[in-house]
Amino acid sequence: MNATLTSLLGAALARGLIDPSAMQVWVVDRLLQPPAVPATTKVQPWIEQQALGVYQPPRLPYPLATHMPALIWGETEAFDLPALATVLAERYPLHHPLTLLALPGEATHALLLADLAATGLPAASALALIVPPLALADDRRAIDRLRWVVTRLLGPDGCPWDVRQTHQTLRSALLEEVYEALEALDAGDMALLSEELGDVLLQVVVHSEMARQAGHFTLEDVAQHIADKLIFRHPHVFGATDVADAGQVLRNWEDLKAKELAAKGKPRASALDGVPAALPALAAAQALARKAIRAGFTWATIDQVWAKVEEELAEVRSAGNGPAQMAELGDLLFAIATLAHWLHIDAETALREANARYKQRFQLVEQMAAKSGRALRDCTLVEMMAWWAAAKAISNGW
């Protein structure tokens, strides 16, 4: 063992700063080595593709085992304390206690992680930073802490309400959390999106813990399944397959997906199989149209798509009342969903945004009517249309 490390470790043990039965030792410059940035030859990383900044790779896996004490050592000049503080703050709370141990002299200095970056380096030839273990309940940035919370809620002496739930009783909660995440996404509120994605993640962890207790599957099975699937369906990233463009990626995806299903003994008889019945009708129409187009069942030009929309609109106008009119209206809506695909527009998002605009403008019209001292039902159509135009101009200016 290195003589300097032996001296630092001996001093730490003599002062009771570290547990020799379960500990980790890191050379400081190795710990501070930044993640390698892969060379970009064909495809830019997401942030650069979106022109939002420069790509910074994540530290995967996080090098320190937070549940074990750590001794980080090296020559004093290798200790970049601000950089070290940044690495530790990825997982440890700012109030986490630390101890600096210096050689020669074996002097110690206790401090908090929050103060590490601004701490001056002592006059010493070598240093050790002692990082005590982090209790699971305090490891606030770890997925394992979320699992611990959920296992407590669903375990002995857990929550009386939670332990009475089933996969089916939580079905609506899962759907609701996904829609709330979509609402935050549409609003462009990244702080809210982070919170709502946490609610979605909670549903994943809860269902996985229920399944673990029942002996069906675990959260590890869920993670393994999706990671294996992504690697298998992206041979152009994780393998040696070459692709010309994003269109070929999608075609390969569908072929590989079909192979997966065949291997499971669940081949799809139709190109339209696999669209969840629980999808909202407009989203399902988009999915069906997209699958049909990928299967080759499509128009040759967008002018033909426009003509189909006009044809369906005419059929709605000419249809009688009742079932026939309902059927023709459904065909028109499906044709519009197909048109959205050709226009590279997500129809579900477009309608959701239209709903929001309508609500906003209608509420403005209500306010204008209230200022006139009347309810909307007491106003003329001319008045309401004038207020609507004004509301539209106001909302467009926001």
mmCIF file with all atom_site columns, C-alpha atoms in Angstrom, residues 245-343:
data_model
loop_
_atom_site.group_PDB
_atom_site.id
_atom_site.type_symbol
_atom_site.label_atom_id
_atom_site.label_alt_id
_atom_site.label_comp_id
_atom_site.label_asym_id
_atom_site.label_entity_id
_atom_site.label_seq_id
_atom_site.pdbx_PDB_ins_code
_atom_site.Cartn_x
_atom_site.Cartn_y
_atom_site.Cartn_z
_atom_site.occupancy
_atom_site.B_iso_or_equiv
_atom_site.pdbx_formal_charge
_atom_site.auth_seq_id
_atom_site.auth_comp_id
_atom_site.auth_asym_id
_atom_site.auth_atom_id
_atom_site.pdbx_PDB_model_num
ATOM 1  C CA . ASP A 1 245 ? -32.006 8.650   -41.775 1.00 0.00 ? 245 ASP A CA 1
ATOM 2  C CA . ALA A 1 246 ? -34.677 8.820   -39.081 1.00 0.00 ? 246 ALA A CA 1
ATOM 3  C CA . GLY A 1 247 ? -37.172 7.124   -41.392 1.00 0.00 ? 247 GLY A CA 1
ATOM 4  C CA . GLN A 1 248 ? -35.007 4.040   -41.577 1.00 0.00 ? 248 GLN A CA 1
ATOM 5  C CA . VAL A 1 249 ? -34.720 4.059   -37.776 1.00 0.00 ? 249 VAL A CA 1
ATOM 6  C CA . LEU A 1 250 ? -38.524 3.858   -37.531 1.00 0.00 ? 250 LEU A CA 1
ATOM 7  C CA . ARG A 1 251 ? -38.729 1.060   -40.100 1.00 0.00 ? 251 ARG A CA 1
ATOM 8  C CA . ASN A 1 252 ? -36.039 -0.922  -38.286 1.00 0.00 ? 252 ASN A CA 1
ATOM 9  C CA . TRP A 1 253 ? -37.863 -0.297  -35.000 1.00 0.00 ? 253 TRP A CA 1
ATOM 10 C CA . GLU A 1 254 ? -41.069 -1.836  -36.316 1.00 0.00 ? 254 GLU A CA 1
ATOM 11 C CA . ASP A 1 255 ? -39.196 -4.840  -37.786 1.00 0.00 ? 255 ASP A CA 1
ATOM 12 C CA . LEU A 1 256 ? -37.346 -5.477  -34.525 1.00 0.00 ? 256 LEU A CA 1
ATOM 13 C CA . LYS A 1 257 ? -40.556 -5.044  -32.537 1.00 0.00 ? 257 LYS A CA 1
ATOM 14 C CA . ALA A 1 258 ? -42.226 -7.667  -34.740 1.00 0.00 ? 258 ALA A CA 1
ATOM 15 C CA . LYS A 1 259 ? -39.317 -10.060 -34.092 1.00 0.00 ? 259 LYS A CA 1
ATOM 16 C CA . GLU A 1 260 ? -39.679 -9.524  -30.336 1.00 0.00 ? 260 GLU A CA 1
ATOM 17 C CA . LEU A 1 261 ? -43.380 -10.335 -30.448 1.00 0.00 ? 261 LEU A CA 1
ATOM 18 C CA . ALA A 1 262 ? -42.797 -13.408 -32.615 1.00 0.00 ? 262 ALA A CA 1
ATOM 19 C CA . ALA A 1 263 ? -40.168 -14.659 -30.162 1.00 0.00 ? 263 ALA A CA 1
ATOM 20 C CA . LYS A 1 264 ? -42.754 -14.291 -27.369 1.00 0.00 ? 264 LYS A CA 1
ATOM 21 C CA . GLY A 1 265 ? -45.311 -16.215 -29.400 1.00 0.00 ? 265 GLY A CA 1
ATOM 22 C CA . LYS A 1 266 ? -47.427 -13.090 -29.841 1.00 0.00 ? 266 LYS A CA 1
ATOM 23 C CA . PRO A 1 267 ? -47.084 -12.175 -33.533 1.00 0.00 ? 267 PRO A CA 1
ATOM 24 C CA . ARG A 1 268 ? -49.341 -9.380  -34.711 1.00 0.00 ? 268 ARG A CA 1
ATOM 25 C CA . ALA A 1 269 ? -51.748 -10.376 -37.425 1.00 0.00 ? 269 ALA A CA 1
ATOM 26 C CA . SER A 1 270 ? -52.280 -6.800  -38.581 1.00 0.00 ? 270 SER A CA 1
ATOM 27 C CA . ALA A 1 271 ? -50.083 -3.761  -39.038 1.00 0.00 ? 271 ALA A CA 1
ATOM 28 C CA . LEU A 1 272 ? -52.662 -1.888  -36.963 1.00 0.00 ? 272 LEU A CA 1
ATOM 29 C CA . ASP A 1 273 ? -52.314 -4.130  -33.903 1.00 0.00 ? 273 ASP A CA 1
ATOM 30 C CA . GLY A 1 274 ? -50.749 -2.661  -30.791 1.00 0.00 ? 274 GLY A CA 1
ATOM 31 C CA . VAL A 1 275 ? -52.727 0.566   -30.441 1.00 0.00 ? 275 VAL A CA 1
ATOM 32 C CA . PRO A 1 276 ? -53.925 0.655   -26.790 1.00 0.00 ? 276 PRO A CA 1
ATOM 33 C CA . ALA A 1 277 ? -57.700 0.653   -26.439 1.00 0.00 ? 277 ALA A CA 1
ATOM 34 C CA . ALA A 1 278 ? -57.419 3.139   -23.564 1.00 0.00 ? 278 ALA A CA 1
ATOM 35 C CA . LEU A 1 279 ? -55.897 5.876   -25.752 1.00 0.00 ? 279 LEU A CA 1
ATOM 36 C CA . PRO A 1 280 ? -58.047 8.984   -26.272 1.00 0.00 ? 280 PRO A CA 1
ATOM 37 C CA . ALA A 1 281 ? -59.910 8.655   -29.571 1.00 0.00 ? 281 ALA A CA 1
ATOM 38 C CA . LEU A 1 282 ? -57.904 11.351  -31.377 1.00 0.00 ? 282 LEU A CA 1
ATOM 39 C CA . ALA A 1 283 ? -54.576 9.927   -30.219 1.00 0.00 ? 283 ALA A CA 1
ATOM 40 C CA . ALA A 1 284 ? -55.745 6.448   -31.289 1.00 0.00 ? 284 ALA A CA 1
ATOM 41 C CA . ALA A 1 285 ? -56.713 7.804   -34.718 1.00 0.00 ? 285 ALA A CA 1
ATOM 42 C CA . GLN A 1 286 ? -53.234 9.258   -35.118 1.00 0.00 ? 286 GLN A CA 1
ATOM 43 C CA . ALA A 1 287 ? -51.630 5.979   -34.087 1.00 0.00 ? 287 ALA A CA 1
ATOM 44 C CA . LEU A 1 288 ? -53.775 3.965   -36.498 1.00 0.00 ? 288 LEU A CA 1
ATOM 45 C CA . ALA A 1 289 ? -53.087 6.374   -39.363 1.00 0.00 ? 289 ALA A CA 1
ATOM 46 C CA . ARG A 1 290 ? -49.366 6.330   -38.616 1.00 0.00 ? 290 ARG A CA 1
ATOM 47 C CA . LYS A 1 291 ? -49.231 2.521   -38.594 1.00 0.00 ? 291 LYS A CA 1
ATOM 48 C CA . ALA A 1 292 ? -51.203 2.304   -41.823 1.00 0.00 ? 292 ALA A CA 1
ATOM 49 C CA . ILE A 1 293 ? -48.866 4.793   -43.502 1.00 0.00 ? 293 ILE A CA 1
ATOM 50 C CA . ARG A 1 294 ? -45.793 2.860   -42.341 1.00 0.00 ? 294 ARG A CA 1
ATOM 51 C CA . ALA A 1 295 ? -47.364 -0.275  -43.797 1.00 0.00 ? 295 ALA A CA 1
ATOM 52 C CA . GLY A 1 296 ? -47.611 1.481   -47.172 1.00 0.00 ? 296 GLY A CA 1
ATOM 53 C CA . PHE A 1 297 ? -51.347 2.242   -47.072 1.00 0.00 ? 297 PHE A CA 1
ATOM 54 C CA . THR A 1 298 ? -51.200 5.960   -47.780 1.00 0.00 ? 298 THR A CA 1
ATOM 55 C CA . TRP A 1 299 ? -51.847 8.716   -50.264 1.00 0.00 ? 299 TRP A CA 1
ATOM 56 C CA . ALA A 1 300 ? -49.228 9.707   -52.805 1.00 0.00 ? 300 ALA A CA 1
ATOM 57 C CA . THR A 1 301 ? -49.476 13.476  -52.218 1.00 0.00 ? 301 THR A CA 1
ATOM 58 C CA . ILE A 1 302 ? -50.782 15.835  -49.571 1.00 0.00 ? 302 ILE A CA 1
ATOM 59 C CA . ASP A 1 303 ? -53.235 17.272  -52.122 1.00 0.00 ? 303 ASP A CA 1
ATOM 60 C CA . GLN A 1 304 ? -54.995 13.897  -52.068 1.00 0.00 ? 304 GLN A CA 1
ATOM 61 C CA . VAL A 1 305 ? -55.192 14.109  -48.277 1.00 0.00 ? 305 VAL A CA 1
ATOM 62 C CA . TRP A 1 306 ? -56.759 17.574  -48.492 1.00 0.00 ? 306 TRP A CA 1
ATOM 63 C CA . ALA A 1 307 ? -59.238 16.229  -51.046 1.00 0.00 ? 307 ALA A CA 1
ATOM 64 C CA . LYS A 1 308 ? -60.163 13.395  -48.674 1.00 0.00 ? 308 LYS A CA 1
ATOM 65 C CA . VAL A 1 309 ? -60.849 15.882  -45.864 1.00 0.00 ? 309 VAL A CA 1
ATOM 66 C CA . GLU A 1 310 ? -63.072 17.943  -48.188 1.00 0.00 ? 310 GLU A CA 1
ATOM 67 C CA . GLU A 1 311 ? -64.862 14.778  -49.329 1.00 0.00 ? 311 GLU A CA 1
ATOM 68 C CA . GLU A 1 312 ? -65.575 13.721  -45.744 1.00 0.00 ? 312 GLU A CA 1
ATOM 69 C CA . LEU A 1 313 ? -66.784 17.231  -44.859 1.00 0.00 ? 313 LEU A CA 1
ATOM 70 C CA . ALA A 1 314 ? -69.220 17.127  -47.785 1.00 0.00 ? 314 ALA A CA 1
ATOM 71 C CA . GLU A 1 315 ? -70.487 13.736  -46.640 1.00 0.00 ? 315 GLU A CA 1
ATOM 72 C CA . VAL A 1 316 ? -71.149 15.104  -43.148 1.00 0.00 ? 316 VAL A CA 1
ATOM 73 C CA . ARG A 1 317 ? -73.150 17.959  -44.703 1.00 0.00 ? 317 ARG A CA 1
ATOM 74 C CA . SER A 1 318 ? -75.226 15.589  -46.819 1.00 0.00 ? 318 SER A CA 1
ATOM 75 C CA . ALA A 1 319 ? -75.749 12.870  -44.209 1.00 0.00 ? 319 ALA A CA 1
ATOM 76 C CA . GLY A 1 320 ? -79.085 12.579  -42.504 1.00 0.00 ? 320 GLY A CA 1
ATOM 77 C CA . ASN A 1 321 ? -79.588 12.852  -38.781 1.00 0.00 ? 321 ASN A CA 1
ATOM 78 C CA . GLY A 1 322 ? -78.610 10.091  -36.392 1.00 0.00 ? 322 GLY A CA 1
ATOM 79 C CA . PRO A 1 323 ? -76.142 7.223   -36.903 1.00 0.00 ? 323 PRO A CA 1
ATOM 80 C CA . ALA A 1 324 ? -75.213 8.127   -40.483 1.00 0.00 ? 324 ALA A CA 1
ATOM 81 C CA . GLN A 1 325 ? -74.237 11.670  -39.553 1.00 0.00 ? 325 GLN A CA 1
ATOM 82 C CA . MET A 1 326 ? -72.279 10.387  -36.547 1.00 0.00 ? 326 MET A CA 1
ATOM 83 C CA . ALA A 1 327 ? -70.409 7.921   -38.750 1.00 0.00 ? 327 ALA A CA 1
ATOM 84 C CA . GLU A 1 328 ? -69.543 10.577  -41.316 1.00 0.00 ? 328 GLU A CA 1
ATOM 85 C CA . LEU A 1 329 ? -68.372 12.966  -38.605 1.00 0.00 ? 329 LEU A CA 1
ATOM 86 C CA . GLY A 1 330 ? -66.104 10.217  -37.287 1.00 0.00 ? 330 GLY A CA 1
ATOM 87 C CA . ASP A 1 331 ? -64.672 9.707   -40.778 1.00 0.00 ? 331 ASP A CA 1
ATOM 88 C CA . LEU A 1 332 ? -64.015 13.457  -41.036 1.00 0.00 ? 332 LEU A CA 1
ATOM 89 C CA . LEU A 1 333 ? -62.184 13.493  -37.707 1.00 0.00 ? 333 LEU A CA 1
ATOM 90 C CA . PHE A 1 334 ? -60.079 10.502  -38.787 1.00 0.00 ? 334 PHE A CA 1
ATOM 91 C CA . ALA A 1 335 ? -59.233 12.225  -42.077 1.00 0.00 ? 335 ALA A CA 1
ATOM 92 C CA . ILE A 1 336 ? -58.133 15.308  -40.131 1.00 0.00 ? 336 ILE A CA 1
ATOM 93 C CA . ALA A 1 337 ? -55.928 13.129  -37.916 1.00 0.00 ? 337 ALA A CA 1
ATOM 94 C CA . THR A 1 338 ? -54.345 11.724  -41.084 1.00 0.00 ? 338 THR A CA 1
ATOM 95 C CA . LEU A 1 339 ? -53.857 15.256  -42.409 1.00 0.00 ? 339 LEU A CA 1
ATOM 96 C CA . ALA A 1 340 ? -52.108 16.193  -39.162 1.00 0.00 ? 340 ALA A CA 1
ATOM 97 C CA . HIS A 1 341 ? -49.616 13.359  -39.741 1.00 0.00 ? 341 HIS A CA 1
ATOM 98 C CA . TRP A 1 342 ? -48.889 14.678  -43.241 1.00 0.00 ? 342 TRP A CA 1
ATOM 99 C CA . LEU A 1 343 ? -48.430 18.178  -41.852 1.00 0.00 ? 343 LEU A CA 1
#
